[in-house]
CSV table of C-alpha atoms in Angstrom, one decimal:
chain,number,residue,atom,x,y,z
A,1,MET,CA,-16.2,-22.4,-5.3
A,2,GLU,CA,-16.7,-25.8,-4.0
A,3,ASN,CA,-19.9,-26.1,-2.3
A,4,ILE,CA,-18.7,-27.1,1.4
A,5,THR,CA,-20.9,-25.9,4.2
A,6,ASN,CA,-18.7,-27.2,7.0
A,7,PRO,CA,-15.1,-27.7,5.7
A,8,PRO,CA,-13.0,-29.7,8.2
A,9,TYR,CA,-9.9,-28.3,7.1
A,10,PHE,CA,-8.6,-24.8,5.6
A,11,ASN,CA,-6.0,-24.7,2.9
A,12,LEU,CA,-3.4,-21.9,3.3
A,13,THR,CA,-2.7,-21.2,-0.5
A,14,MET,CA,-0.2,-18.6,-0.2
A,15,PHE,CA,2.4,-21.5,0.5
A,16,PHE,CA,2.4,-23.0,-2.8
A,17,LYS,CA,3.8,-19.7,-4.1
A,18,ILE,CA,6.8,-20.0,-2.1
A,19,GLY,CA,7.7,-23.2,-3.9
A,20,TYR,CA,11.7,-24.0,-3.6
A,21,TYR,CA,12.6,-21.1,-1.6
A,22,CYS,CA,10.6,-22.7,1.4
A,23,TYR,CA,14.0,-24.1,2.9
A,24,PRO,CA,15.9,-20.9,3.2
A,25,ILE,CA,12.9,-18.9,4.2
A,26,PHE,CA,12.6,-21.8,6.9
A,27,VAL,CA,16.2,-21.3,8.2
A,28,LEU,CA,15.8,-17.5,8.1
A,29,CYS,CA,12.5,-17.7,10.1
A,30,PHE,CA,13.9,-20.2,12.5
A,31,LEU,CA,16.5,-17.7,13.3
A,32,VAL,CA,14.2,-14.9,13.7
A,33,TYR,CA,11.9,-16.9,16.1
A,34,ALA,CA,15.0,-18.1,18.1
A,35,PHE,CA,16.0,-14.2,18.4
A,36,ILE,CA,12.6,-13.3,19.5
A,37,ILE,CA,12.4,-16.1,22.2
A,38,SER,CA,15.9,-15.1,23.6
A,39,SER,CA,15.8,-11.6,23.5
A,40,ASN,CA,12.3,-11.2,25.0
A,41,LEU,CA,13.2,-13.8,27.7
A,42,PHE,CA,16.1,-11.9,28.3
A,43,ILE,CA,14.1,-8.8,29.3
A,44,ILE,CA,11.7,-10.7,31.3
A,45,VAL,CA,14.4,-12.4,33.3
A,46,VAL,CA,16.1,-9.0,33.8
A,47,ILE,CA,13.1,-7.0,35.1
A,48,ALA,CA,11.8,-10.0,37.3
A,49,GLN,CA,15.1,-10.5,38.9
A,50,GLU,CA,16.3,-6.9,39.5
A,51,LYS,CA,14.2,-5.2,42.2
A,52,SER,CA,15.2,-1.7,41.3
A,53,LEU,CA,13.3,-2.5,38.0
A,54,HIS,CA,9.9,-3.3,39.9
A,55,GLU,CA,8.5,-0.1,38.8
A,56,PRO,CA,5.1,0.5,36.6
A,57,MET,CA,7.3,1.3,33.5
A,58,TYR,CA,9.2,-1.8,33.4
A,59,ILE,CA,6.5,-4.2,34.5
A,60,PHE,CA,4.8,-3.0,31.5
A,61,ILE,CA,7.9,-3.6,29.4
A,62,MET,CA,7.8,-7.2,30.8
A,63,CYS,CA,4.2,-7.5,29.8
A,64,LEU,CA,5.0,-6.5,26.1
A,65,SER,CA,7.8,-9.3,26.0
A,66,LEU,CA,5.4,-12.0,27.5
A,67,ASN,CA,2.9,-10.8,24.7
A,68,SER,CA,5.6,-11.2,22.2
A,69,LEU,CA,6.3,-14.7,23.1
A,70,TYR,CA,2.7,-15.6,23.1
A,71,GLY,CA,1.9,-14.0,19.7
A,72,SER,CA,4.9,-15.4,18.1
A,73,ALA,CA,4.3,-18.9,19.3
A,74,GLY,CA,0.7,-18.7,18.0
A,75,PHE,CA,2.2,-17.8,14.4
A,76,PHE,CA,5.8,-19.3,14.0
A,77,LEU,CA,5.0,-22.8,15.4
A,78,ARG,CA,2.6,-23.5,12.8
A,79,PHE,CA,4.4,-21.5,10.0
A,80,LEU,CA,7.7,-23.2,10.3
A,81,ARG,CA,6.1,-26.7,10.2
A,82,ASP,CA,4.1,-25.8,7.4
A,83,LEU,CA,7.2,-24.4,5.4
A,84,LEU,CA,8.6,-28.0,5.3
A,85,SER,CA,5.2,-29.7,4.9
A,86,GLY,CA,4.1,-31.1,1.5
A,87,THR,CA,0.4,-30.1,2.4
A,88,HIS,CA,-0.8,-26.8,4.1
A,89,LEU,CA,-4.0,-27.9,5.4
A,90,ILE,CA,-5.1,-26.8,8.9
A,91,SER,CA,-8.0,-28.4,10.7
A,92,ARG,CA,-11.1,-26.0,11.5
A,93,SER,CA,-10.4,-26.0,15.3
A,94,GLY,CA,-6.6,-25.4,14.6
A,95,CYS,CA,-7.5,-22.3,12.3
A,96,PHE,CA,-10.0,-20.4,14.8
A,97,THR,CA,-7.5,-21.1,17.6
A,98,GLN,CA,-4.7,-19.4,15.7
A,99,ILE,CA,-7.1,-16.6,14.8
A,100,TYR,CA,-7.8,-16.2,18.3
A,101,VAL,CA,-4.2,-16.1,19.7
A,102,ILE,CA,-3.1,-13.6,16.9
A,103,TYR,CA,-6.1,-11.3,17.3
A,104,THR,CA,-5.7,-11.1,21.0
A,105,TYR,CA,-2.0,-10.6,20.7
A,106,ALA,CA,-2.6,-7.6,18.4
A,107,SER,CA,-5.3,-6.4,20.7
A,108,TYR,CA,-3.1,-7.0,23.8
A,109,GLU,CA,-0.1,-4.9,22.3
A,110,LEU,CA,-2.2,-1.9,21.9
A,111,THR,CA,-3.9,-2.2,25.2
A,112,ILE,CA,-0.5,-2.4,27.2
A,113,LEU,CA,0.7,0.3,24.9
A,114,SER,CA,-2.1,2.5,26.2
A,115,ILE,CA,-1.4,1.7,29.7
A,116,MET,CA,2.1,2.5,29.0
A,117,ALA,CA,1.1,6.0,27.7
A,118,TYR,CA,-1.2,6.8,30.6
A,119,ASP,CA,1.7,5.8,33.0
A,120,ARG,CA,3.9,8.5,31.2
A,121,TYR,CA,1.1,11.0,31.0
A,122,VAL,CA,0.8,10.7,34.8
A,123,ALA,CA,4.6,10.7,35.4
A,124,VAL,CA,4.8,14.1,33.2
A,125,CYS,CA,1.6,15.9,33.8
A,126,GLN,CA,0.9,14.7,37.4
A,127,PRO,CA,4.3,14.1,38.9
A,128,LEU,CA,3.1,14.5,42.4
A,129,HIS,CA,0.4,12.1,42.1
A,130,TYR,CA,2.4,9.5,40.4
A,131,HIS,CA,3.1,7.2,43.3
A,132,SER,CA,-0.6,7.5,44.5
A,133,LYS,CA,-2.2,7.0,41.2
A,134,MET,CA,0.2,4.1,40.0
A,135,ASN,CA,0.1,2.0,43.0
A,136,PRO,CA,0.5,-1.7,43.1
A,137,ARG,CA,-3.3,-2.1,43.1
A,138,MET,CA,-4.0,0.1,40.3
A,139,ILE,CA,-1.4,-1.6,38.1
A,140,SER,CA,-3.0,-5.0,38.7
A,141,LYS,CA,-6.4,-3.6,37.6
A,142,LEU,CA,-4.9,-1.9,34.6
A,143,LEU,CA,-3.1,-5.1,33.4
A,144,ALA,CA,-6.2,-7.2,34.3
A,145,LEU,CA,-8.2,-4.9,32.3
A,146,ALA,CA,-5.4,-4.9,29.4
A,147,TRP,CA,-5.7,-8.9,29.3
A,148,ILE,CA,-9.4,-9.2,29.8
A,149,TYR,CA,-10.9,-6.8,27.6
A,150,PRO,CA,-9.7,-7.6,24.2
A,151,ALA,CA,-10.8,-11.3,24.6
A,152,PHE,CA,-14.3,-10.5,24.5
A,153,PRO,CA,-14.7,-8.5,21.2
A,154,THR,CA,-12.2,-11.1,19.7
A,155,ALA,CA,-14.3,-14.3,21.0
A,156,ALA,CA,-17.5,-12.5,19.5
A,157,CYS,CA,-15.9,-12.2,15.9
A,158,ILE,CA,-14.8,-15.8,16.0
A,159,TYR,CA,-17.9,-17.2,17.3
A,160,LEU,CA,-19.9,-15.4,14.4
A,161,SER,CA,-17.4,-16.8,11.9
A,162,LEU,CA,-17.7,-20.3,13.3
A,163,ARG,CA,-21.6,-20.4,12.7
A,164,LEU,CA,-21.2,-19.4,9.1
A,165,PRO,CA,-21.8,-22.0,6.3
A,166,LEU,CA,-18.6,-21.9,3.9
A,167,CYS,CA,-18.6,-22.2,0.3
A,168,GLY,CA,-14.8,-23.2,0.3
A,169,ASN,CA,-11.9,-23.7,2.1
A,170,LYS,CA,-8.9,-21.7,0.7
A,171,ILE,CA,-7.4,-18.9,2.6
A,172,PRO,CA,-4.9,-16.9,0.7
A,173,LYS,CA,-2.5,-16.4,3.4
A,174,VAL,CA,0.1,-18.2,5.3
A,175,PHE,CA,-1.8,-18.2,8.5
A,176,CYS,CA,-5.5,-18.0,9.4
A,177,ALA,CA,-7.3,-14.8,9.6
A,178,ASN,CA,-10.8,-14.0,10.3
A,179,TRP,CA,-11.7,-12.0,7.5
A,180,PRO,CA,-10.6,-14.3,4.7
A,181,VAL,CA,-12.8,-17.0,6.4
A,182,VAL,CA,-15.7,-14.8,6.5
A,183,LYS,CA,-15.3,-13.9,2.7
A,184,LEU,CA,-15.9,-17.6,2.3
A,185,SER,CA,-19.4,-17.6,3.7
A,186,CYS,CA,-22.3,-19.0,1.4
A,187,ILE,CA,-24.7,-16.2,3.2
A,188,SER,CA,-24.9,-12.7,4.3
A,189,THR,CA,-22.2,-11.4,6.5
A,190,GLN,CA,-23.7,-8.2,7.5
A,191,LEU,CA,-23.8,-9.1,11.2
A,192,ASN,CA,-20.0,-10.2,10.9
A,193,ASN,CA,-19.1,-7.1,9.4
A,194,LEU,CA,-20.9,-4.8,12.1
A,195,VAL,CA,-19.4,-6.7,14.8
A,196,GLY,CA,-16.0,-6.6,13.3
A,197,MET,CA,-16.1,-3.0,12.9
A,198,LEU,CA,-17.3,-2.5,16.5
A,199,ALA,CA,-14.3,-4.9,17.6
A,200,THR,CA,-11.7,-2.9,15.5
A,201,THR,CA,-13.0,0.4,16.8
A,202,THR,CA,-12.9,-0.8,20.3
A,203,THR,CA,-9.6,-2.8,20.5
A,204,VAL,CA,-7.6,-0.7,17.8
A,205,PHE,CA,-9.0,2.7,17.2
A,206,LEU,CA,-10.1,3.7,20.7
A,207,PRO,CA,-6.4,2.7,22.2
A,208,LEU,CA,-4.8,4.5,19.3
A,209,VAL,CA,-7.0,7.8,20.2
A,210,PHE,CA,-6.1,7.3,23.7
A,211,ILE,CA,-2.4,7.1,23.3
A,212,LEU,CA,-2.4,10.3,20.8
A,213,TYR,CA,-4.5,12.3,23.4
A,214,THR,CA,-1.9,11.3,26.2
A,215,TYR,CA,1.1,12.6,24.1
A,216,LEU,CA,-0.8,15.8,23.0
A,217,ARG,CA,-1.1,16.5,26.7
A,218,ILE,CA,2.5,15.7,27.4
A,219,PHE,CA,3.4,17.9,24.6
A,220,PHE,CA,1.5,20.8,26.0
A,221,VAL,CA,3.0,20.5,29.4
A,222,CYS,CA,6.7,20.4,27.9
A,223,ARG,CA,6.2,23.6,26.1
A,224,ARG,CA,5.7,25.2,29.5
A,225,HIS,CA,9.2,23.8,30.8
A,226,SER,CA,12.7,24.1,30.2
A,227,SER,CA,14.9,22.3,27.8
A,228,GLU,CA,16.3,20.1,30.5
A,229,PHE,CA,12.8,18.9,31.3
A,230,LYS,CA,11.8,18.3,27.6
A,231,ARG,CA,15.3,16.3,27.1
A,232,LYS,CA,14.3,14.1,30.2
A,233,VAL,CA,10.8,13.6,28.9
A,234,ILE,CA,12.0,12.6,25.5
A,235,GLN,CA,14.6,10.3,26.9
A,236,ASN,CA,11.6,8.4,29.0
A,237,CYS,CA,8.9,8.7,26.1
A,238,LEU,CA,11.1,7.8,23.0
A,239,PRO,CA,11.0,4.0,23.3
A,240,HIS,CA,7.3,3.8,23.7
A,241,ILE,CA,6.8,6.3,21.0
A,242,VAL,CA,9.0,4.4,18.4
A,243,THR,CA,7.0,1.1,19.6
A,244,PHE,CA,3.7,2.8,19.1
A,245,ILE,CA,4.6,4.2,15.7
A,246,THR,CA,5.9,1.0,14.4
A,247,TYR,CA,3.0,-1.1,15.7
A,248,SER,CA,0.4,1.4,14.3
A,249,ILE,CA,2.0,1.1,10.7
A,250,THR,CA,1.9,-2.7,10.9
A,251,VAL,CA,-1.6,-2.9,12.2
A,252,PHE,CA,-2.8,-0.3,9.5
A,253,CYS,CA,-1.0,-2.3,6.9
A,254,ASP,CA,-2.5,-5.7,7.8
A,255,ILE,CA,-5.8,-4.1,7.9
A,256,VAL,CA,-5.5,-2.8,4.4
A,257,LEU,CA,-4.0,-6.0,3.2
A,258,SER,CA,-7.2,-7.9,4.8
A,259,ARG,CA,-9.4,-5.9,2.3
A,260,ILE,CA,-7.6,-6.5,-0.9
A,261,ASP,CA,-6.9,-9.6,-3.0
A,262,LEU,CA,-3.7,-10.8,-2.0
A,263,GLU,CA,-3.6,-13.0,-5.0
A,264,GLU,CA,-2.9,-10.0,-7.3
A,265,LEU,CA,0.0,-8.9,-5.4
A,266,ASN,CA,3.7,-10.4,-5.7
A,267,PRO,CA,3.7,-13.4,-3.6
A,268,PHE,CA,6.8,-12.5,-1.7
A,269,LEU,CA,5.5,-8.9,-1.3
A,270,ALA,CA,2.3,-10.4,0.1
A,271,ILE,CA,3.7,-12.5,2.4
A,272,VAL,CA,6.1,-9.9,4.1
A,273,LEU,CA,3.6,-7.6,4.4
A,274,SER,CA,0.9,-9.8,5.9
A,275,LEU,CA,3.8,-10.9,8.4
A,276,GLU,CA,4.6,-7.4,9.7
A,277,PHE,CA,2.5,-7.4,12.6
A,278,VAL,CA,3.4,-10.6,14.0
A,279,VAL,CA,7.2,-10.4,13.5
A,280,ILE,CA,8.4,-6.7,13.7
A,281,PRO,CA,7.1,-5.8,17.0
A,282,PRO,CA,8.4,-9.0,19.0
A,283,ILE,CA,11.8,-8.3,17.2
A,284,LEU,CA,11.8,-4.4,17.8
A,285,ASN,CA,10.4,-4.2,21.5
A,286,PRO,CA,13.4,-5.8,23.2
A,287,LEU,CA,16.0,-3.9,20.8
A,288,VAL,CA,14.0,-0.8,21.6
A,289,TYR,CA,13.7,-1.0,25.4
A,290,GLY,CA,17.0,-2.9,26.0
A,291,LEU,CA,19.2,-0.7,24.1
A,292,LYS,CA,17.5,2.5,24.7
A,293,LEU,CA,16.5,2.6,28.5
A,294,PRO,CA,19.9,3.1,30.4
A,295,GLU,CA,18.6,1.0,33.4
A,296,ILE,CA,17.8,-2.0,31.4
A,297,ARG,CA,21.0,-1.8,29.4
A,298,LYS,CA,23.4,-1.6,32.5
A,299,LEU,CA,21.9,-4.5,33.9
A,300,MET,CA,21.8,-6.5,30.6
A,301,LEU,CA,25.6,-5.8,30.2
A,302,ARG,CA,26.3,-6.6,33.6
A,303,MET,CA,24.5,-10.0,33.5
A,304,LEU,CA,26.3,-10.8,30.1
A,305,SER,CA,29.5,-10.0,31.8
A,306,CYS,CA,28.9,-12.4,34.8
A,307,LEU,CA,28.2,-15.1,32.0
A,308,LYS,CA,31.7,-14.7,30.4
């Protein structure tokens, strides 16, 4: 490797493997990003304007859409530009900013899904205490925790990566990620590995375990009730379950991919797999909640009819 202890730029080498396909990929990705913006903004506007949707579950759905806009902006704006660029260099500060945005987006998604799981748990298992527990003050506290808590472990990982002397500047991805940067280090990265494991445990695995626990409790409660009760629970929880399973799969793929050599994979497969968690959830969330939940679906159809 080239002996560079403080490279001012990083080189995103995966773009070179796209070749002449960059123009059709640009058109496709531009359309995908336009859909992400329009669909998530539509969900936000519908929930914000309709007072009947100013309930905890819908407020959390709106937060998911806001996070989708945040995360997709952190990825797509740079990615679309790089697709049409002759060089694929990103400044050191720009790279670490992108890492922070994408990693906090990923963590926010899980913390918001955890809050939504808790909301469903209280609604199903403690219905008489729902309004006392999920009051506006509690909702504000939960959302503040969801937005603030992931920022600290993410910032700690990035700070440790910033301090590393690097023997190279090539990142085999189409966006900046922390682990490829750490692997460029000229010195031992044991502290980075330890902090990274702690950050992954607290921002990924703990929320996953909490969500699984809440649904396990919901499952045991449903066993003691009628089929009509079970049908209503499934109707209310299914969008969240679909979102949770989809996001868990995409996060798992990203964690696995970060530990293997992407250069050995087919370049298009490597790119598609590495983009899953920043592309699929922002597309899927508005479709799942907009089409599945009848309250949102009715209001969306009403607004669309008014625009005609």
